[in-house]
CSV table of N, CA and C in Angstrom, one decimal:
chain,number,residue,atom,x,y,z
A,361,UNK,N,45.1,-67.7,29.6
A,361,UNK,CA,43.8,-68.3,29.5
A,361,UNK,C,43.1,-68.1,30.9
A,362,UNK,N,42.1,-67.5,30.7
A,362,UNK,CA,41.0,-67.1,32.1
A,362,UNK,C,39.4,-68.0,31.9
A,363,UNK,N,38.9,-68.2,32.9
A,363,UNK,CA,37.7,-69.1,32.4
A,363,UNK,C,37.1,-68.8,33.6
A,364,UNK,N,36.1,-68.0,33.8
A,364,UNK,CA,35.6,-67.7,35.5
A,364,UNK,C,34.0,-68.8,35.0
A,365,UNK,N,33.6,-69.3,35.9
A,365,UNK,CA,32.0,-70.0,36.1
A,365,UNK,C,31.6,-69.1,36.7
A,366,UNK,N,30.1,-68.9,36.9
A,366,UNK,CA,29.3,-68.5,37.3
A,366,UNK,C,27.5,-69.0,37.7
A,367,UNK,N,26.6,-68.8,38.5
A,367,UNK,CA,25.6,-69.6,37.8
A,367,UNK,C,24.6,-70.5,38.9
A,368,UNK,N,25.6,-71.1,40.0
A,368,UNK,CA,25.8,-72.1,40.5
A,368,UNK,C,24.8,-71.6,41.4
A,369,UNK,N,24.3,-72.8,42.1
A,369,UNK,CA,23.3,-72.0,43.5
A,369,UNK,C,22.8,-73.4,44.3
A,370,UNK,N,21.9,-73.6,45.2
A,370,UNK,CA,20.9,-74.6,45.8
A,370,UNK,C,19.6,-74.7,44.8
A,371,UNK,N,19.2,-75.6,44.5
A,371,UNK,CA,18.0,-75.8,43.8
A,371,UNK,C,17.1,-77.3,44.4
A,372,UNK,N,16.1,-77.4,44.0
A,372,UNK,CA,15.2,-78.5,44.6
A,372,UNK,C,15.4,-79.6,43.2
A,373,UNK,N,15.4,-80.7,43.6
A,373,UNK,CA,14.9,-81.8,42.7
A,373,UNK,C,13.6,-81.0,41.7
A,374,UNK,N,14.5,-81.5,40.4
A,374,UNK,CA,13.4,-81.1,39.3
A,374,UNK,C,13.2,-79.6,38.8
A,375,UNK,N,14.1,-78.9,39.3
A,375,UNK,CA,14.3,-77.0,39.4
A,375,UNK,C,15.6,-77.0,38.4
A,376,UNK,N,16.1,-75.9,37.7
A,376,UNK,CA,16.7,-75.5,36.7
A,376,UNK,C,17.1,-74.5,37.2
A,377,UNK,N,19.0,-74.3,36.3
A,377,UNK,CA,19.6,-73.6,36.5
A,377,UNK,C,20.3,-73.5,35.5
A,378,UNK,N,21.4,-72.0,34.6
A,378,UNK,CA,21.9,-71.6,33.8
A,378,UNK,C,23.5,-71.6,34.3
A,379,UNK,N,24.1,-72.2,34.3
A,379,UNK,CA,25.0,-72.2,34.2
A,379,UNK,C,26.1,-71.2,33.1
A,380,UNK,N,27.2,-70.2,33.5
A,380,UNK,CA,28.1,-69.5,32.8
A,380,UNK,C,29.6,-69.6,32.8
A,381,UNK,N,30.0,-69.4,31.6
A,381,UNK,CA,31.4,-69.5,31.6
A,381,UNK,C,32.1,-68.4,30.8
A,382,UNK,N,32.7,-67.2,31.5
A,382,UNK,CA,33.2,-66.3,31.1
A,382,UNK,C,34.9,-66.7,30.3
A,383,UNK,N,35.3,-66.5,29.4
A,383,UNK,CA,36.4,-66.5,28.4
A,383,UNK,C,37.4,-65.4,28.6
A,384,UNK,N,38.3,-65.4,28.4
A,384,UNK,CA,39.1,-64.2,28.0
A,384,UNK,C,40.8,-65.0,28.0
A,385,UNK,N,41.9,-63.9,27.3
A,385,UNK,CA,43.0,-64.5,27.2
A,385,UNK,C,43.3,-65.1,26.0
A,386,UNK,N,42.4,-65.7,25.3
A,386,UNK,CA,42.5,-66.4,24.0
A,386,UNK,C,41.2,-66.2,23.0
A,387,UNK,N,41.0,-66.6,21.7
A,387,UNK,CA,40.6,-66.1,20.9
A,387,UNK,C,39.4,-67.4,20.9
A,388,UNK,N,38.3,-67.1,21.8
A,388,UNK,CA,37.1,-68.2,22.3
A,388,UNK,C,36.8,-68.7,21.1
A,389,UNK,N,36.4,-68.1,20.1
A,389,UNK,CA,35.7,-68.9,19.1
A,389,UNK,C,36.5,-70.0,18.1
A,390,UNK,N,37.8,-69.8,18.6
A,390,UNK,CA,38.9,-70.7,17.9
A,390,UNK,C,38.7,-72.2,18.6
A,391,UNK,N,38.0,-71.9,19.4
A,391,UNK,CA,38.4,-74.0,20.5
A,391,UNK,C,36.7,-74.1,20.8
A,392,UNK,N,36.8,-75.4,21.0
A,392,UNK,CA,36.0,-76.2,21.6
A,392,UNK,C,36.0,-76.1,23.0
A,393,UNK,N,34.5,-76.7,23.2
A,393,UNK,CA,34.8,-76.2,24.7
A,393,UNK,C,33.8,-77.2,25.5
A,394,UNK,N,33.8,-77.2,26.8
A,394,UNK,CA,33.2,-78.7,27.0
A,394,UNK,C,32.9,-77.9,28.8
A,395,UNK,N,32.1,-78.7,29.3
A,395,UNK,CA,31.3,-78.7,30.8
A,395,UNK,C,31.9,-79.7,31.7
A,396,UNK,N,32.5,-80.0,32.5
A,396,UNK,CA,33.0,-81.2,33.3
A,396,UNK,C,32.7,-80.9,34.7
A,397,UNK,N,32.0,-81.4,35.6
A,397,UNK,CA,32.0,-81.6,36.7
A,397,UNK,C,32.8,-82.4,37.9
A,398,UNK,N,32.3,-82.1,39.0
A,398,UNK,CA,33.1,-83.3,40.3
A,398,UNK,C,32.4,-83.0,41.4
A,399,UNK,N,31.9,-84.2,41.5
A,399,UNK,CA,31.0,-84.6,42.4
A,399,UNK,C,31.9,-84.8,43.9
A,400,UNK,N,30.9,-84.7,44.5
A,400,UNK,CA,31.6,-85.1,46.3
A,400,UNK,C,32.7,-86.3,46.2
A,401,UNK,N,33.5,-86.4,46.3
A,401,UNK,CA,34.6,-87.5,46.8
A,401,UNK,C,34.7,-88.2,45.4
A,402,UNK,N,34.8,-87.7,44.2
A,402,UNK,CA,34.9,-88.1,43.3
A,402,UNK,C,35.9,-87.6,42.3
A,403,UNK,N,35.9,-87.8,41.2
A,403,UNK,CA,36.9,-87.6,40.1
A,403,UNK,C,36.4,-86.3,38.8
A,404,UNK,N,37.0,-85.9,38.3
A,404,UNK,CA,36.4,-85.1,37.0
A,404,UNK,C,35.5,-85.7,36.3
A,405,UNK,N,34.5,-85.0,35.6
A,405,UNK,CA,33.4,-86.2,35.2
A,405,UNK,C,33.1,-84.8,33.7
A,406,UNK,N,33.6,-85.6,32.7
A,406,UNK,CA,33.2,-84.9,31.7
A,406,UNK,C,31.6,-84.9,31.2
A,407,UNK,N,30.9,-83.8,30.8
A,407,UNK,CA,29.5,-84.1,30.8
A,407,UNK,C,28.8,-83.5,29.1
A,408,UNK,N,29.5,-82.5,28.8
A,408,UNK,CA,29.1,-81.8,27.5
A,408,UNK,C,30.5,-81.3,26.5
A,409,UNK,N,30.1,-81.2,25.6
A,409,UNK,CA,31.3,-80.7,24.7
A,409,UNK,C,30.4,-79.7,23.9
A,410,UNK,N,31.1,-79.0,23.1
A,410,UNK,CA,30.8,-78.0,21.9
A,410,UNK,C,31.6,-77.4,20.9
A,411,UNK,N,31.3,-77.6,19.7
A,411,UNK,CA,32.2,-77.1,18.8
A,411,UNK,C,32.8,-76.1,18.7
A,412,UNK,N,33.7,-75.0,17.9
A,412,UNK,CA,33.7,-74.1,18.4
A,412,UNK,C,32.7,-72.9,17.7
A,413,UNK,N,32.0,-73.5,16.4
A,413,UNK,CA,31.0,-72.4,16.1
A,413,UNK,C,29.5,-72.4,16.6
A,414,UNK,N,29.5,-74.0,17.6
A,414,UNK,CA,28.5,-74.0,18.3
A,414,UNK,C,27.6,-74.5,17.6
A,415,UNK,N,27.9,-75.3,16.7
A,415,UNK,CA,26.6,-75.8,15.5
A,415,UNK,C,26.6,-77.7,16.0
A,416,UNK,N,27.7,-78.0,16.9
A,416,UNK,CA,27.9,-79.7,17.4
A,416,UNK,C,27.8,-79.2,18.5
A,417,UNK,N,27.2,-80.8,19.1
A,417,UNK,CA,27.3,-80.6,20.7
A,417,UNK,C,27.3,-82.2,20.9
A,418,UNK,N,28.0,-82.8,22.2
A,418,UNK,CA,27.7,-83.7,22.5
A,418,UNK,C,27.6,-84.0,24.3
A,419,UNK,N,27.0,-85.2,24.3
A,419,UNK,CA,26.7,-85.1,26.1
A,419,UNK,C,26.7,-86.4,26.7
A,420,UNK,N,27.3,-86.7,28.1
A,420,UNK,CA,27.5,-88.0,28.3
A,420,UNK,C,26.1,-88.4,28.9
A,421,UNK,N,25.8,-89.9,28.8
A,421,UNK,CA,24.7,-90.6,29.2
A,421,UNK,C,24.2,-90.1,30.4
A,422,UNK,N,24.9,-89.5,31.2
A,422,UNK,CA,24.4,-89.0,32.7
A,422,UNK,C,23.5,-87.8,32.6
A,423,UNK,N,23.7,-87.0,31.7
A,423,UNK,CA,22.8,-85.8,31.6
A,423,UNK,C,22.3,-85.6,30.3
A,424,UNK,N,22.3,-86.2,29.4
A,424,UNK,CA,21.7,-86.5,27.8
A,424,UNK,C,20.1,-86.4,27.7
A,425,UNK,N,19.6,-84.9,27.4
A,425,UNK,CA,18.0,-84.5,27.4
A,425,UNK,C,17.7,-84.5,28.7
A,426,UNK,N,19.3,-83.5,29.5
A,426,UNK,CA,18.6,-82.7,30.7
A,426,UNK,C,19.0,-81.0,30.4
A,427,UNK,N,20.0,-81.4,29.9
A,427,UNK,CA,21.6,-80.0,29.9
A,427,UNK,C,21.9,-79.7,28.7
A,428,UNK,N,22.1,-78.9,28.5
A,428,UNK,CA,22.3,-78.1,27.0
A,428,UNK,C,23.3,-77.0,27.0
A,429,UNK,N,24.3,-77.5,26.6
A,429,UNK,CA,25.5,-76.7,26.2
A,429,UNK,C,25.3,-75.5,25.2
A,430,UNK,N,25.5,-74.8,25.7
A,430,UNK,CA,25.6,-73.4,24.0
A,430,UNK,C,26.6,-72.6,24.7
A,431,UNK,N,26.9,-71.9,23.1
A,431,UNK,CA,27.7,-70.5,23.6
A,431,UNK,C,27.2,-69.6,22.6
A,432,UNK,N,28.3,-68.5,22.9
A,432,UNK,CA,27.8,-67.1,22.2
A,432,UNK,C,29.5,-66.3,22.5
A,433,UNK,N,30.0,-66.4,20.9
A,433,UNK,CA,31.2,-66.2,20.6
A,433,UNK,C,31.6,-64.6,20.5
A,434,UNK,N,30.5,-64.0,20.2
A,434,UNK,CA,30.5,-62.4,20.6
A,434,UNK,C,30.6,-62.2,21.9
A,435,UNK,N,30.4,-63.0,23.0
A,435,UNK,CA,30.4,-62.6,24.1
A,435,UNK,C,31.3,-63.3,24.8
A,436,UNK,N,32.0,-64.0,24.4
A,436,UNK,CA,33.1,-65.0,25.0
A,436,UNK,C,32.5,-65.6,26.1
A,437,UNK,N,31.4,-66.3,25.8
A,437,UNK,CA,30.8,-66.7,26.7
A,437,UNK,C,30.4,-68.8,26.7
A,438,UNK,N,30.1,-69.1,27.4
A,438,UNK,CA,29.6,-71.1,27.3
A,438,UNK,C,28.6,-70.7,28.6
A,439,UNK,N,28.1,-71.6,28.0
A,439,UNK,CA,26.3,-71.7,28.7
A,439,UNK,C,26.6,-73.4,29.2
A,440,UNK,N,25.3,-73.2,30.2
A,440,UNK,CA,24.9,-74.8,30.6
A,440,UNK,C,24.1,-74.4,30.9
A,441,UNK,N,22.4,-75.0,30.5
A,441,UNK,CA,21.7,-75.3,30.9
A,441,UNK,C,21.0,-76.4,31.8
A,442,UNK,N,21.0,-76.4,32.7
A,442,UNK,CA,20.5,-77.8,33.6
A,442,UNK,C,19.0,-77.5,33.7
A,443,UNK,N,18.5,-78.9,33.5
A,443,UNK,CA,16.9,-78.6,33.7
A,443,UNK,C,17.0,-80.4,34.2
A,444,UNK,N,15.4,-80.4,34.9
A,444,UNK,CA,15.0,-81.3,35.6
A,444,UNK,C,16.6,-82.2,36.5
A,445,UNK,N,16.9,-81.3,37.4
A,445,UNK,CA,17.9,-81.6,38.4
A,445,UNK,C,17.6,-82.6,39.1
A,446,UNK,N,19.2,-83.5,39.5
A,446,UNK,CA,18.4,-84.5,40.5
A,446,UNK,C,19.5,-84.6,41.9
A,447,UNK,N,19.6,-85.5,42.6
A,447,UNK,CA,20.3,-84.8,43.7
A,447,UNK,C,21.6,-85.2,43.1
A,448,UNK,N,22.0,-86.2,42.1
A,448,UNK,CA,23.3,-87.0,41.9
A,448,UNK,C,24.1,-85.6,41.1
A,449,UNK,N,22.6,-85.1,40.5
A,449,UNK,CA,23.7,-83.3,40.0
A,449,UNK,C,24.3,-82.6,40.9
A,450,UNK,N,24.6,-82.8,42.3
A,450,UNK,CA,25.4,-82.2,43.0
A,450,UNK,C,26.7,-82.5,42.8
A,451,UNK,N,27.7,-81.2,42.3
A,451,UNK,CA,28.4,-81.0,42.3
A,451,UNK,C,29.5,-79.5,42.2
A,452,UNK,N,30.8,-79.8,42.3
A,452,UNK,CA,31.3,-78.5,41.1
A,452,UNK,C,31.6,-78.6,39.6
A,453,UNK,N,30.7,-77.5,39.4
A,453,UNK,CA,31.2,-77.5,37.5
A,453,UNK,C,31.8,-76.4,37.4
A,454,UNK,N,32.8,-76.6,36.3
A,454,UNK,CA,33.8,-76.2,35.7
A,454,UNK,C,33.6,-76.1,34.1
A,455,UNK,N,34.3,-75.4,33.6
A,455,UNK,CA,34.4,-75.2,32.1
A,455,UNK,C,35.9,-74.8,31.8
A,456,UNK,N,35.9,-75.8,30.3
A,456,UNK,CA,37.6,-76.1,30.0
A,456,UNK,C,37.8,-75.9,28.9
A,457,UNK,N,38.7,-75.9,28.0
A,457,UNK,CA,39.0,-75.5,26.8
A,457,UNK,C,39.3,-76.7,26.0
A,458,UNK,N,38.1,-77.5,25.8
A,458,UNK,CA,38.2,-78.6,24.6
A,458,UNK,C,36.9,-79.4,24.7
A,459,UNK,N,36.8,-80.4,23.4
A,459,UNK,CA,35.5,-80.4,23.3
A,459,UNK,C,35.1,-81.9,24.1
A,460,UNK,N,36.3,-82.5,24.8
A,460,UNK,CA,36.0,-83.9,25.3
A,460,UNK,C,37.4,-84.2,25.9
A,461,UNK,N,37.2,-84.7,27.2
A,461,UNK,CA,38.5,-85.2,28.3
A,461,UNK,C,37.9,-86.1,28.9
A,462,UNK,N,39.0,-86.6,29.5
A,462,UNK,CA,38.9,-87.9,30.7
A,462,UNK,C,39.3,-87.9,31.6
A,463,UNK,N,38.2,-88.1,33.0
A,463,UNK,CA,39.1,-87.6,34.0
A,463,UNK,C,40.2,-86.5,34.4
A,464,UNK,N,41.0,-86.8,35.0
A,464,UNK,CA,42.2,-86.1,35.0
A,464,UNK,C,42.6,-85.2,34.0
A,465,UNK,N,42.6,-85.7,33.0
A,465,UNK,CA,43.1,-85.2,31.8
A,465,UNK,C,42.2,-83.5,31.5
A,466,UNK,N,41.2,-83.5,32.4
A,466,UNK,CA,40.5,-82.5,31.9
A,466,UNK,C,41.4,-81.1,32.0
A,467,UNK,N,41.3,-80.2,31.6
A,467,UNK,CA,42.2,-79.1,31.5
A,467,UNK,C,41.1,-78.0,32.2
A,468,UNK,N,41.1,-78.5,33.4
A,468,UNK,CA,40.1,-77.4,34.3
A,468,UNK,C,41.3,-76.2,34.8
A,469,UNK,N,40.9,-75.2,35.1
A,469,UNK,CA,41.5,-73.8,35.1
A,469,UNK,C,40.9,-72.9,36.0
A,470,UNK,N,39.4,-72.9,35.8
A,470,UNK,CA,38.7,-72.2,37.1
A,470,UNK,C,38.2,-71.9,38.1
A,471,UNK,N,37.5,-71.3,38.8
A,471,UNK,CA,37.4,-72.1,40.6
A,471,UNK,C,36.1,-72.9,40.4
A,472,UNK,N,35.4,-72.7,39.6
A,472,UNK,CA,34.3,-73.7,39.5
A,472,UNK,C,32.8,-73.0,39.9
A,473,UNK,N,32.1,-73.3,40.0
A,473,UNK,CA,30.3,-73.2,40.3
A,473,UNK,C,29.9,-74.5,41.0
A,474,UNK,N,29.4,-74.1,42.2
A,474,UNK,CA,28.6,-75.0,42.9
A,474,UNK,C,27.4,-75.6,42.9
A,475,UNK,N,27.1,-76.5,42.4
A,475,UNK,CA,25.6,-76.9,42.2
A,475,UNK,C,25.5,-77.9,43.4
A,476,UNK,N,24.0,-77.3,43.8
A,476,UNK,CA,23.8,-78.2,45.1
A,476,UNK,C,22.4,-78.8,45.0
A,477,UNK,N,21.7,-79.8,44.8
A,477,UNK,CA,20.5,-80.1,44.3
A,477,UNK,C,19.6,-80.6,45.7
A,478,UNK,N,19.1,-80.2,46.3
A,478,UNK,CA,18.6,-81.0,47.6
A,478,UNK,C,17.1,-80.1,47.9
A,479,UNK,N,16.3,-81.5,48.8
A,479,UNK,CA,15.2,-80.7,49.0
A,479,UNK,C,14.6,-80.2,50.5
């Protein structure tokens, strides 16, 4: 199981950014798949999930009608969309193979993507 991010950059308060998650190793459209971040001096912070045909999605109260999870199963691919950023979106995100974790439990695997929100 391989999971590279991609995506990540410096952005201003209120600026947008696409987040990617490359797949390979396993057969993507079979699992769920979810967005979890970690912030500075903090813990895993689950943020989005997605079905695996991409037709469900869900998102925790912190970014709920900012971020938009999709994928595209021909391309072994998971998306994040971040829109209207704020500085507490600083963090690293990650992408894991399920559609909801806690903490710890999250099954991160990647080196992650840097999001840095500042102005």
């Amino acid at each position: 199981v391989q999971l590279v991010e991609s995506g990540g950059g410096l952005v201003q308060p209120g600026g947008s950014l696409r987040l990617s998650c490359a797949a390979s190793g396993f057969i993507f459209g079979h699992y769920s798949m979810s967005w979890v971040r970690q912030a500075p001096g903090k813990g895993l912070e689950w943020i989005a999930g997605i079905s695996e045909a991409g037709s469900d999605s869900d998102y925790a109260a912190s970014v709920k009608g900012r971020f938009t999870i999709s994928r595209d199963n021909d391309k072994n691919t998971l998306y994040l969309q971040l829109n209207d950023l704020k500085t507490e979106d600083t963090a690293m995100y990650y992408c894991a193979r399920t559609r909801r974790c806690v903490s710890s439990d999250c099954p991160v695997r990647g080196q992650g993507t840097q999001v840095v929100v500042s102005s």
